[in-house]
Short mmCIF file of C-alpha atoms (C1' of nucleotides) in Angstrom, two decimals:
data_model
loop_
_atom_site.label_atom_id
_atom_site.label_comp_id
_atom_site.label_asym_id
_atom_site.label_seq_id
_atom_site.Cartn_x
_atom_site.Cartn_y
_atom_site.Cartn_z
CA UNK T 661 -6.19 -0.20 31.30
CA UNK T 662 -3.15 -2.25 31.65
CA UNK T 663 0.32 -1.53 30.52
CA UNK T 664 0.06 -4.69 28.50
CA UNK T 665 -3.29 -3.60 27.12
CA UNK T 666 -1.82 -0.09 26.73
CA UNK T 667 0.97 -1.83 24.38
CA UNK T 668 -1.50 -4.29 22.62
CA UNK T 669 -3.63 -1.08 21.19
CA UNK T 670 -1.27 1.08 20.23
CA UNK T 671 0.16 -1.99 18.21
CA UNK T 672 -3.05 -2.82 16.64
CA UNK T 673 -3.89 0.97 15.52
CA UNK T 674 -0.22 1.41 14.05
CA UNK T 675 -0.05 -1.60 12.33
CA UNK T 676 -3.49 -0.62 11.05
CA UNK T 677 -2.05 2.63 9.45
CA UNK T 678 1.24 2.16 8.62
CA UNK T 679 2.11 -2.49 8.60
CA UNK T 680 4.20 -4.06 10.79
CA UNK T 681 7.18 -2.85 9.33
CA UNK T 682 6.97 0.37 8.84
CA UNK T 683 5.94 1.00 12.75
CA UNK T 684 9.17 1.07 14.92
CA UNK T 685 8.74 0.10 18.67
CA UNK T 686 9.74 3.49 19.60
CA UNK T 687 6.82 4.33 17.70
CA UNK T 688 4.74 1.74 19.64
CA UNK T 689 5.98 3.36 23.58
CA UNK T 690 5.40 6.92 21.93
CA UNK T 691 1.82 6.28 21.56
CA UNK T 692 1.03 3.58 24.65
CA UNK T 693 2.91 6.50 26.51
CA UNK T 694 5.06 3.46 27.92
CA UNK T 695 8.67 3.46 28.68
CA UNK T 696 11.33 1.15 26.70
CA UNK T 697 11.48 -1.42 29.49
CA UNK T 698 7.69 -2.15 29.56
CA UNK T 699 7.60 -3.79 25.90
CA UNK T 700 10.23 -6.18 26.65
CA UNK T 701 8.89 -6.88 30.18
CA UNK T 702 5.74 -8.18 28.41
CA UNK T 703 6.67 -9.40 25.25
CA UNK T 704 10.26 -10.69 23.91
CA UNK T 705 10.15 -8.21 21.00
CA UNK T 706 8.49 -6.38 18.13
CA UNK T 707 7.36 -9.69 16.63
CA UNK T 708 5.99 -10.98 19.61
CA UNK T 709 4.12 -8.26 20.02
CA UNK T 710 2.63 -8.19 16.64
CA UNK T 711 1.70 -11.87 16.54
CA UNK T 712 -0.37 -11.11 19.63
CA UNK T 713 -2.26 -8.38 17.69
CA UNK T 714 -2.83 -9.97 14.60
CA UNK T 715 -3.74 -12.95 16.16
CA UNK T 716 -6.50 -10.64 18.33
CA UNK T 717 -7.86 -8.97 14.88
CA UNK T 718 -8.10 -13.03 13.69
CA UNK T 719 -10.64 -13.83 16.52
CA UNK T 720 -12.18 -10.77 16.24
CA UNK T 721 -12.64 -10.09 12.30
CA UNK T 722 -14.27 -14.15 12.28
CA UNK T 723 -16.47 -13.44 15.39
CA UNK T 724 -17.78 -10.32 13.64
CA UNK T 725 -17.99 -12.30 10.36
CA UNK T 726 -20.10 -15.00 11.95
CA UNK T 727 -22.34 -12.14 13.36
CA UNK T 728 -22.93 -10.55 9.36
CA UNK T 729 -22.58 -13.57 7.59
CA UNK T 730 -24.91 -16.23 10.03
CA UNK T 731 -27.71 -13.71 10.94
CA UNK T 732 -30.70 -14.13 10.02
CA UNK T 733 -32.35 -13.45 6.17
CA UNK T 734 -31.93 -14.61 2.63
CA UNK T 735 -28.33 -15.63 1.56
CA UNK T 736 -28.27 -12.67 -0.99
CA UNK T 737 -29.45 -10.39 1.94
CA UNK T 738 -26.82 -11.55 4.48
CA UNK T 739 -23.95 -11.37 1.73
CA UNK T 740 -24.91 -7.43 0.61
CA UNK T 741 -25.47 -6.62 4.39
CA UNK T 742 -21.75 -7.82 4.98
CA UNK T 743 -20.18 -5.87 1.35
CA UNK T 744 -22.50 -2.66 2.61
CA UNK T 745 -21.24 -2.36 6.13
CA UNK T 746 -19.99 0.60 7.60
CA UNK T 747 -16.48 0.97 6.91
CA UNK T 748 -13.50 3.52 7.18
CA UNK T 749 -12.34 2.77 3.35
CA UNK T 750 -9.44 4.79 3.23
CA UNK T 751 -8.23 2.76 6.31
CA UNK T 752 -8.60 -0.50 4.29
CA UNK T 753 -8.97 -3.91 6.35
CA UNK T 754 -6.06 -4.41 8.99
CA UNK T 755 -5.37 -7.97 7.59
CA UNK T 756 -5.04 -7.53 4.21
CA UNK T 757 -3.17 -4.67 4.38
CA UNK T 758 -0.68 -7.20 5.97
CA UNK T 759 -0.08 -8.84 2.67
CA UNK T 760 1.70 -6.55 1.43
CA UNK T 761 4.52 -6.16 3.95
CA UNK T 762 7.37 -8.90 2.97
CA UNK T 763 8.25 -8.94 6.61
CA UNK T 764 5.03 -10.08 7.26
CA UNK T 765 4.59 -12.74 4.77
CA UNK T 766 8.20 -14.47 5.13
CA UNK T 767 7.77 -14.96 9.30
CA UNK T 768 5.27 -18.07 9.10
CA UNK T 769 4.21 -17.40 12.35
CA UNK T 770 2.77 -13.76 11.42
CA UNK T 771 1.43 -14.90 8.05
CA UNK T 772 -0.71 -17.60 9.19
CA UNK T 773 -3.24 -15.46 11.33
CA UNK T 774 -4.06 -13.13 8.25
CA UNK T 775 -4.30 -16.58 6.01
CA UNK T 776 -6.68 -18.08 8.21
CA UNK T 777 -8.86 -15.07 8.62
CA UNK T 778 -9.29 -14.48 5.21
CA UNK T 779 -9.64 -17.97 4.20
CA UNK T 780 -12.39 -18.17 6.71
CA UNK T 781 -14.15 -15.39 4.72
CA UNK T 782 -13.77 -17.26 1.13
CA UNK T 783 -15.13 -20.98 2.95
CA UNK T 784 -18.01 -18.80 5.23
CA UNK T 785 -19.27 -17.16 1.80
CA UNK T 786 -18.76 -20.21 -0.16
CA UNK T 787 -20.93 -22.27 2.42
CA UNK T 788 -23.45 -19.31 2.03
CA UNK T 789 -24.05 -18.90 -1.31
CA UNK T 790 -24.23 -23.52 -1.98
CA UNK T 791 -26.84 -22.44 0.30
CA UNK T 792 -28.59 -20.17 -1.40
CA UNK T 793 -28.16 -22.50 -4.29
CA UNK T 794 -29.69 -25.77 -2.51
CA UNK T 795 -32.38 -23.39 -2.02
CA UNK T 796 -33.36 -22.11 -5.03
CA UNK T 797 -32.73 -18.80 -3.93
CA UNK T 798 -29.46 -18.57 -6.91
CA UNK T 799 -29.19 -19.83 -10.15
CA UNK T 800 -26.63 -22.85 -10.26
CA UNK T 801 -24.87 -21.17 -13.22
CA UNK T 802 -21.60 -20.01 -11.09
CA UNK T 803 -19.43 -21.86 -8.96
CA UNK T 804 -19.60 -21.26 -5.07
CA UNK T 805 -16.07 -20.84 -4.61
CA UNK T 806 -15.36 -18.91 -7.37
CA UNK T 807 -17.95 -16.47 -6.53
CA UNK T 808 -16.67 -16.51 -2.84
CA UNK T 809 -13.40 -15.45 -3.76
CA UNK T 810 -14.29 -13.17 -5.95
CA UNK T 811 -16.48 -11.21 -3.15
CA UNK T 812 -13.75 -11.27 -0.77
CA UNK T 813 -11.53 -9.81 -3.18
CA UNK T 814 -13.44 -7.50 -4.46
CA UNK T 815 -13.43 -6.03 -1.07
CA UNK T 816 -9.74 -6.45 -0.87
CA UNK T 817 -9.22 -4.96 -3.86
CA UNK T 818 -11.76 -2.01 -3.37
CA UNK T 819 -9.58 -0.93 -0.21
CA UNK T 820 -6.67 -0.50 -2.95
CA UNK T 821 -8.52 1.55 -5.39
CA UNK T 822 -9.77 3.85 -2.45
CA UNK T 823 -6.52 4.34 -1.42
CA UNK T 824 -5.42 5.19 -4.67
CA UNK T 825 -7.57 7.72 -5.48
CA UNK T 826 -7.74 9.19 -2.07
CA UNK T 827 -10.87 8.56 -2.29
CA UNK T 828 -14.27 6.25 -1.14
CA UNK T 829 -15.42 6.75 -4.26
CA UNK T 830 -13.94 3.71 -6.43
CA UNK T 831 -14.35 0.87 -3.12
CA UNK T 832 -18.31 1.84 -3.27
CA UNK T 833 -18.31 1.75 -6.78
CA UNK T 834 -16.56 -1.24 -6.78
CA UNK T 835 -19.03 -3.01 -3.93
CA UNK T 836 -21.82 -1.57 -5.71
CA UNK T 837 -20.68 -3.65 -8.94
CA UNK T 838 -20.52 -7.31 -7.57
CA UNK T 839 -23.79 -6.70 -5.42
CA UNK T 840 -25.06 -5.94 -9.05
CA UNK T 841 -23.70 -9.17 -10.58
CA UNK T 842 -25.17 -11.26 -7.84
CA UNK T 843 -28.27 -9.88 -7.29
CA UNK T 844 -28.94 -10.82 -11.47
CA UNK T 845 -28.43 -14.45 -10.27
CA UNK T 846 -31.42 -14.10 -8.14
CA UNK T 847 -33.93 -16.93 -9.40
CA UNK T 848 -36.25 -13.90 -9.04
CA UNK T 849 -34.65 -11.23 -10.79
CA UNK T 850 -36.36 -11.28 -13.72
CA UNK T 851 -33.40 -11.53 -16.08
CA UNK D 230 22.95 -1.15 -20.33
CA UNK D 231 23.86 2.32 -18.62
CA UNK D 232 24.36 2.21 -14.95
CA UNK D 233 21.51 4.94 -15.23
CA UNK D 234 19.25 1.93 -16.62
CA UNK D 235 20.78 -0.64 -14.13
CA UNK D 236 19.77 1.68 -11.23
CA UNK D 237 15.85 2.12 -12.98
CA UNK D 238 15.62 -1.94 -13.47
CA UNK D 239 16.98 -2.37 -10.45
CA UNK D 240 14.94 -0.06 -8.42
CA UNK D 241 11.72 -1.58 -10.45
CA UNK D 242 12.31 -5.16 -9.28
CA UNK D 243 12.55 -4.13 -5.44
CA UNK D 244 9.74 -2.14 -5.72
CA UNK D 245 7.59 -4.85 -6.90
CA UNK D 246 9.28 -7.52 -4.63
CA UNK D 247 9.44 -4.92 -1.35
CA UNK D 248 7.97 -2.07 -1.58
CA UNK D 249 9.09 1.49 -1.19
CA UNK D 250 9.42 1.71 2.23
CA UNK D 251 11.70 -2.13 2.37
CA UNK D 252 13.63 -1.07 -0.26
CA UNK D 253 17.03 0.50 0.65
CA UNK D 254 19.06 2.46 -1.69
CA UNK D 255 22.33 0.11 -0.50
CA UNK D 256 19.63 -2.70 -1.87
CA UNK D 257 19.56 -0.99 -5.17
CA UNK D 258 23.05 -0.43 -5.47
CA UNK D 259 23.81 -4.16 -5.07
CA UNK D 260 21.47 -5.17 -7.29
CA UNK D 261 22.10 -2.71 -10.06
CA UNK D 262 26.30 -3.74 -9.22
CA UNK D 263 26.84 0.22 -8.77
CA UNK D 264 28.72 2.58 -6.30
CA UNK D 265 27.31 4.69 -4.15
CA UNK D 266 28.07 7.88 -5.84
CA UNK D 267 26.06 6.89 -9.34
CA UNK D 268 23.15 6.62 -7.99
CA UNK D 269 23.50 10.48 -6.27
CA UNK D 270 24.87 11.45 -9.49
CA UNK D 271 21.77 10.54 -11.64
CA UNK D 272 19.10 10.76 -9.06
CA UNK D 273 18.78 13.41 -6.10
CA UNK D 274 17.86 10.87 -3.93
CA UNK D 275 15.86 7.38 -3.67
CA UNK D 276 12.52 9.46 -3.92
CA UNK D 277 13.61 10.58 -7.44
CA UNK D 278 14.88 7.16 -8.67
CA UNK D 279 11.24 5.45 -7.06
CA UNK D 280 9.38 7.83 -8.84
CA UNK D 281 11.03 7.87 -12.65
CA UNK D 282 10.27 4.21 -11.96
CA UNK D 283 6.60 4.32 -11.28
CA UNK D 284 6.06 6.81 -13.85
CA UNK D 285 7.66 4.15 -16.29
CA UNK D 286 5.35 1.37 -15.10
CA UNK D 287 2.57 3.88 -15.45
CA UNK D 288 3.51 3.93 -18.98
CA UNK D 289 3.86 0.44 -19.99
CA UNK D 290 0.60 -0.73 -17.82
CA UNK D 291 -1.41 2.10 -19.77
CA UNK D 292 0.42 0.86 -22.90
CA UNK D 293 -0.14 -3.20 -21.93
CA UNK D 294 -4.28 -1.92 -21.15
CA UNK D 295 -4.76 -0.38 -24.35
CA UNK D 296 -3.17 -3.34 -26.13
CA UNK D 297 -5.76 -6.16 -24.89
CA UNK D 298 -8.35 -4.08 -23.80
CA UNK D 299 -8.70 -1.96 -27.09
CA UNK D 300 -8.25 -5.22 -29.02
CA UNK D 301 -10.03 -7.12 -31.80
CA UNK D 302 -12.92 -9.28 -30.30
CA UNK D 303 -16.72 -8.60 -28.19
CA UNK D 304 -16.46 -6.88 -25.14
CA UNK D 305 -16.38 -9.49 -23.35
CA UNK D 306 -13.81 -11.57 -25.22
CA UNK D 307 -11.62 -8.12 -24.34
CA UNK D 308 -11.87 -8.47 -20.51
CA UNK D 309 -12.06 -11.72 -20.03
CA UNK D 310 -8.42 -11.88 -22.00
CA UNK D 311 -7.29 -8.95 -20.28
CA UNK D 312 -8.60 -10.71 -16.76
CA UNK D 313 -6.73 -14.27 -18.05
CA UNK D 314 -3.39 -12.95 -19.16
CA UNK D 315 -1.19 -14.98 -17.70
CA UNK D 316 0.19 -13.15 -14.32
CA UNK D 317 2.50 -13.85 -11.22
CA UNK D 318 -0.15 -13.55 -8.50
CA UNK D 319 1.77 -14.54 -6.30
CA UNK D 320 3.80 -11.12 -7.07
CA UNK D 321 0.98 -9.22 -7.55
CA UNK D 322 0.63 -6.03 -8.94
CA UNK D 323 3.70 -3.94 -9.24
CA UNK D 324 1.44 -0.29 -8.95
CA UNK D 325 -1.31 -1.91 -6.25
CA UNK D 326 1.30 -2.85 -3.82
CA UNK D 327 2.31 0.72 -3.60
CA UNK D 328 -0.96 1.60 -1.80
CA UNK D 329 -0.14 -0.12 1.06
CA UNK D 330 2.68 1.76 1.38
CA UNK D 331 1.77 4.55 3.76
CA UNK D 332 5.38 6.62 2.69
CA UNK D 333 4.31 6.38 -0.95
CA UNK D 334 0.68 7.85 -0.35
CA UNK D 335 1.47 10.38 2.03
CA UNK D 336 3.96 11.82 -1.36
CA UNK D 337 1.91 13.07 -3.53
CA UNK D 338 4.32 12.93 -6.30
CA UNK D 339 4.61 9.13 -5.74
CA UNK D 340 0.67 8.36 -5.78
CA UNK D 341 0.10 10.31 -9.02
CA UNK D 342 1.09 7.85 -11.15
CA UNK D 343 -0.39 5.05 -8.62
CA UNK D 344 -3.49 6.91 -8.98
CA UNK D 345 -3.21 7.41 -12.81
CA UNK D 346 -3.05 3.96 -13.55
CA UNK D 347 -5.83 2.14 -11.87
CA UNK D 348 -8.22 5.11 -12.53
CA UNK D 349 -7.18 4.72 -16.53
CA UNK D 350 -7.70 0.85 -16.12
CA UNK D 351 -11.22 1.58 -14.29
CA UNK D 352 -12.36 4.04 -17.12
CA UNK D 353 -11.37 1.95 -20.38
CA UNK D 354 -13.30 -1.47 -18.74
CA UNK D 355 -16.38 1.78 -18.10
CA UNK D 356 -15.90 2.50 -21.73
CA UNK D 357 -15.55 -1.26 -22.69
CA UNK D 358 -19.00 -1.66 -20.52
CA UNK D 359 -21.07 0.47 -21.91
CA UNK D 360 -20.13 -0.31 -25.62
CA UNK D 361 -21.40 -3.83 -24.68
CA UNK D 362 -24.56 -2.63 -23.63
CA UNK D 363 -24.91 -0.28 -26.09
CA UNK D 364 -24.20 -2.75 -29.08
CA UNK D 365 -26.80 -5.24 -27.44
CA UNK D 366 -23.91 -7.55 -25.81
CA UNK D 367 -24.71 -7.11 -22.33
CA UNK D 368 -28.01 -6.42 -20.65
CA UNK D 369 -28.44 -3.06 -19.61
CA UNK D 370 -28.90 -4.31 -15.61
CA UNK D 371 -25.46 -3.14 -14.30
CA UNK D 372 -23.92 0.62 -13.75
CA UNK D 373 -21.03 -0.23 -16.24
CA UNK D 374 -18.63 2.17 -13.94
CA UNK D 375 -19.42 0.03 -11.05
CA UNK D 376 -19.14 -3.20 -12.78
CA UNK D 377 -15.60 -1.69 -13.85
CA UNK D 378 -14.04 -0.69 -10.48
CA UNK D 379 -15.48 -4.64 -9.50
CA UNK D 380 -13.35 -6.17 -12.43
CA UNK D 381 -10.05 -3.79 -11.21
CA UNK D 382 -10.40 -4.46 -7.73
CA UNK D 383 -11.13 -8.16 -7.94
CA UNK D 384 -7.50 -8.64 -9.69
CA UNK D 385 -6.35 -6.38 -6.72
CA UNK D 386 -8.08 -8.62 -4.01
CA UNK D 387 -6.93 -11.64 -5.99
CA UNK D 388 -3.58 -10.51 -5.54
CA UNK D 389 -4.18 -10.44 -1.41
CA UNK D 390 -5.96 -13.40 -1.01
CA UNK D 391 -2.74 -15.59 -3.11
CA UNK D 392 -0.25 -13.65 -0.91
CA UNK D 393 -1.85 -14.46 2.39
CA UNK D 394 -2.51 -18.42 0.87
CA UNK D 395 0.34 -18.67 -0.77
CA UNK D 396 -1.07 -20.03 -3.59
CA UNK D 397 -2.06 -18.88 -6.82
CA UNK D 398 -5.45 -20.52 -6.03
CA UNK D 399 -7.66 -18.10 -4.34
CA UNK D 400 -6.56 -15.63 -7.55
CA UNK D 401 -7.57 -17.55 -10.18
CA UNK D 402 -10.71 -18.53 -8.35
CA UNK D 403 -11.79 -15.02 -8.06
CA UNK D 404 -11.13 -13.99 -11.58
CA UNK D 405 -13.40 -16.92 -12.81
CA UNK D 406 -15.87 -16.08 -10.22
CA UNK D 407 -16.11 -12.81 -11.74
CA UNK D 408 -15.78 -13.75 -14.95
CA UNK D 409 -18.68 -16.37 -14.06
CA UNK D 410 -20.97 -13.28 -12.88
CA UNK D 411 -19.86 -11.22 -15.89
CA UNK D 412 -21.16 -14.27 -18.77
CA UNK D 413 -24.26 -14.13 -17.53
CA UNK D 414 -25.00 -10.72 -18.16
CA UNK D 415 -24.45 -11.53 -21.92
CA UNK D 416 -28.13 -11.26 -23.83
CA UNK D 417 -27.17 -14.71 -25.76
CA UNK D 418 -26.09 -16.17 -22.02
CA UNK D 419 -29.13 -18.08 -21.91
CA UNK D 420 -29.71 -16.94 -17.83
"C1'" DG U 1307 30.90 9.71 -13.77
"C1'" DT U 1308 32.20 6.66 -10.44
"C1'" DC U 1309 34.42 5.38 -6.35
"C1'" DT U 1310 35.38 4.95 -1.05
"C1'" DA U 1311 34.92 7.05 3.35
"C1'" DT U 1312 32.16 8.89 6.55
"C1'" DA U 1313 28.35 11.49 8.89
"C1'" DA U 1314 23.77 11.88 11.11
"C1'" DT U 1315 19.76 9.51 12.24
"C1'" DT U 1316 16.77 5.79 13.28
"C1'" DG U 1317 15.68 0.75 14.30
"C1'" DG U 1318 15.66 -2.91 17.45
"C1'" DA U 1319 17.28 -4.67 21.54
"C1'" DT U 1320 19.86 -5.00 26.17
"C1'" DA U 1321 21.63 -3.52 30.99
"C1'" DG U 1322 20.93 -2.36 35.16
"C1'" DA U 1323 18.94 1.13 38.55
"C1'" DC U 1324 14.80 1.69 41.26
"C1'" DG E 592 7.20 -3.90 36.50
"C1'" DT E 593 8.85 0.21 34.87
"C1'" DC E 594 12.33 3.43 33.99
"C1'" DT E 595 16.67 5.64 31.74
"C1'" DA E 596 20.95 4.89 29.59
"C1'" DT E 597 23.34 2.65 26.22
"C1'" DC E 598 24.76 -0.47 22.27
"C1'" DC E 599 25.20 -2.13 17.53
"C1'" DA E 600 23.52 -2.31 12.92
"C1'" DA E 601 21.20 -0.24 9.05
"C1'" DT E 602 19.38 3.79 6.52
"C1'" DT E 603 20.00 7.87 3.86
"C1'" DA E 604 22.88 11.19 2.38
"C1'" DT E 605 27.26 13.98 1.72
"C1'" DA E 606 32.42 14.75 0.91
"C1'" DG E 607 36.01 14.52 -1.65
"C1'" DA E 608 39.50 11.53 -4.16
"C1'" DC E 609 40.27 9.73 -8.79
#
DNA sequence: GTCTATAATTGGATAGAC
DNA sequence: GTCTATCCAATTATAGAC
């Protein structure tokens, strides 16, 4: 692996853990095991650096989300097989986790990979479920988008509660719940 | 005001704006218009000041919770106010932020309170849940505990998605998308 | 109780040897 | 391309005057 690959992972894991600024480039050559000059051979700085990442996890996180979200099955069956996927909770999603680091959000340039990433979630899911709608696979009692976001965030928002409570506990309980909501707009649900 | 109370309003608008980790104590002391001695006087340290600050927001969330959620009105009249009070998204949530901030879980005196908070807010919507479906409000076709840690974490997520838009949009759509879900568990929803 | 001065450490970046 | 040495600013805390 590369130097420049080397540097690139390291990033990606740290800013995974701890945000962009909370990890220090010394931090970043501790764990690429890369000396000082390296990181400014191949990149003109910490931000650099990071834009590269976070625009990597962008291509990545929408590839994957394509893969989930456009298989094959019912709409219902493709949305719970994305909420139910295997995930590290307590890690939380690398993007969102970006939102809360005011560094992050005031540098345009760093903000707009983690607001087209998730918006491509909300618009992906929305498409999904007008779908599922057209259909008659869902009642046409709730509003695509609404229902989008609120998927997306509940997701979002489950990675908080786990963290809070040091726990997996509340982000199942919590992906459990919506999956429960939908599934009773299932023409067929019997409700 | 006391420069004791300057220092505690002070430290609780950084926190919300920045974070733990951002905030600086030389921030706080130019904000709160006090010396550098004061604060070492009253507090041992920034650790100390952070955390008689989140155990104060503790307080007057629980307080704020009880107040709308323990109100007059259905069940659902209860959450969907508490889920409509009118809210800064674009701030978000001054306790959720903190779990993104890896120095604020990794002290376990700083996450109690975190912790406190959202798992109070997820067990008064439980309790709030399963009066509904015991008083013939709600259908009996959700795990009201799940539905619960759904309802806290969407507000988290819809906190995320208006950061990363910024835009209140994406919020408010999730919170009606939920709330869209939620009406149609109601026996009278006509679903 | 509050202030200014200062110390010790870390953050982010640059210089220049090899 | 990679390394070590170094620089300047900011962070957190302490010392000691008033």
């Amino acid at each position: 692996m590369s130097t420049r690959e080397r540097l690139i992972d390291a990033t990606r894991e740290l800013l995974w853990e701890r945000g962009y600024s909370a990890t220090s480039p010394r931090d970043i050559l501790d764990r690429a095991d890369v000396g000082q000059g390296s990181m400014y051979h191949h990149f003109s700085g910490k931000a650099a650096l990071a834009l590269a990442v976070i625009e990597g996890n962008r291509d990545a996180m929408i590839s994957a989300g394509e893969d989930t979200l456009g298989g094959s099955g019912t709409a219902f069956e493709r949305i719970s097989g994305y909420l139910l996927r295997d995930r590290d909770a307590l890690k939380g999603c690398k993007m969102g986790r970006l939102t809360e680091d005011s560094e992050v959000m005031e540098n345009d340039a760093l903000r707009q990979p983690v607001h087209e990433t998730l918006l491509w979630y909300r618009e992906r899911l929305t498409a999904l479920l007008e779908e599922g709608q057209r259909d008659g696979e869902f009642r046409a009692s709730f509003v695509p988008a609404d229902v989008a976001a609120a998927i997306v965030a509940t997701l979002q928002g489950g990675y908080v509660l786990a963290k809070a409570d040091n726990s997996v506990a509340p982000y199942s309980a919590a992906i459990a719940g919506v999956l429960e909501l939908l599934a009773a707009q299932r023409v067929d649900s019997g409700s």
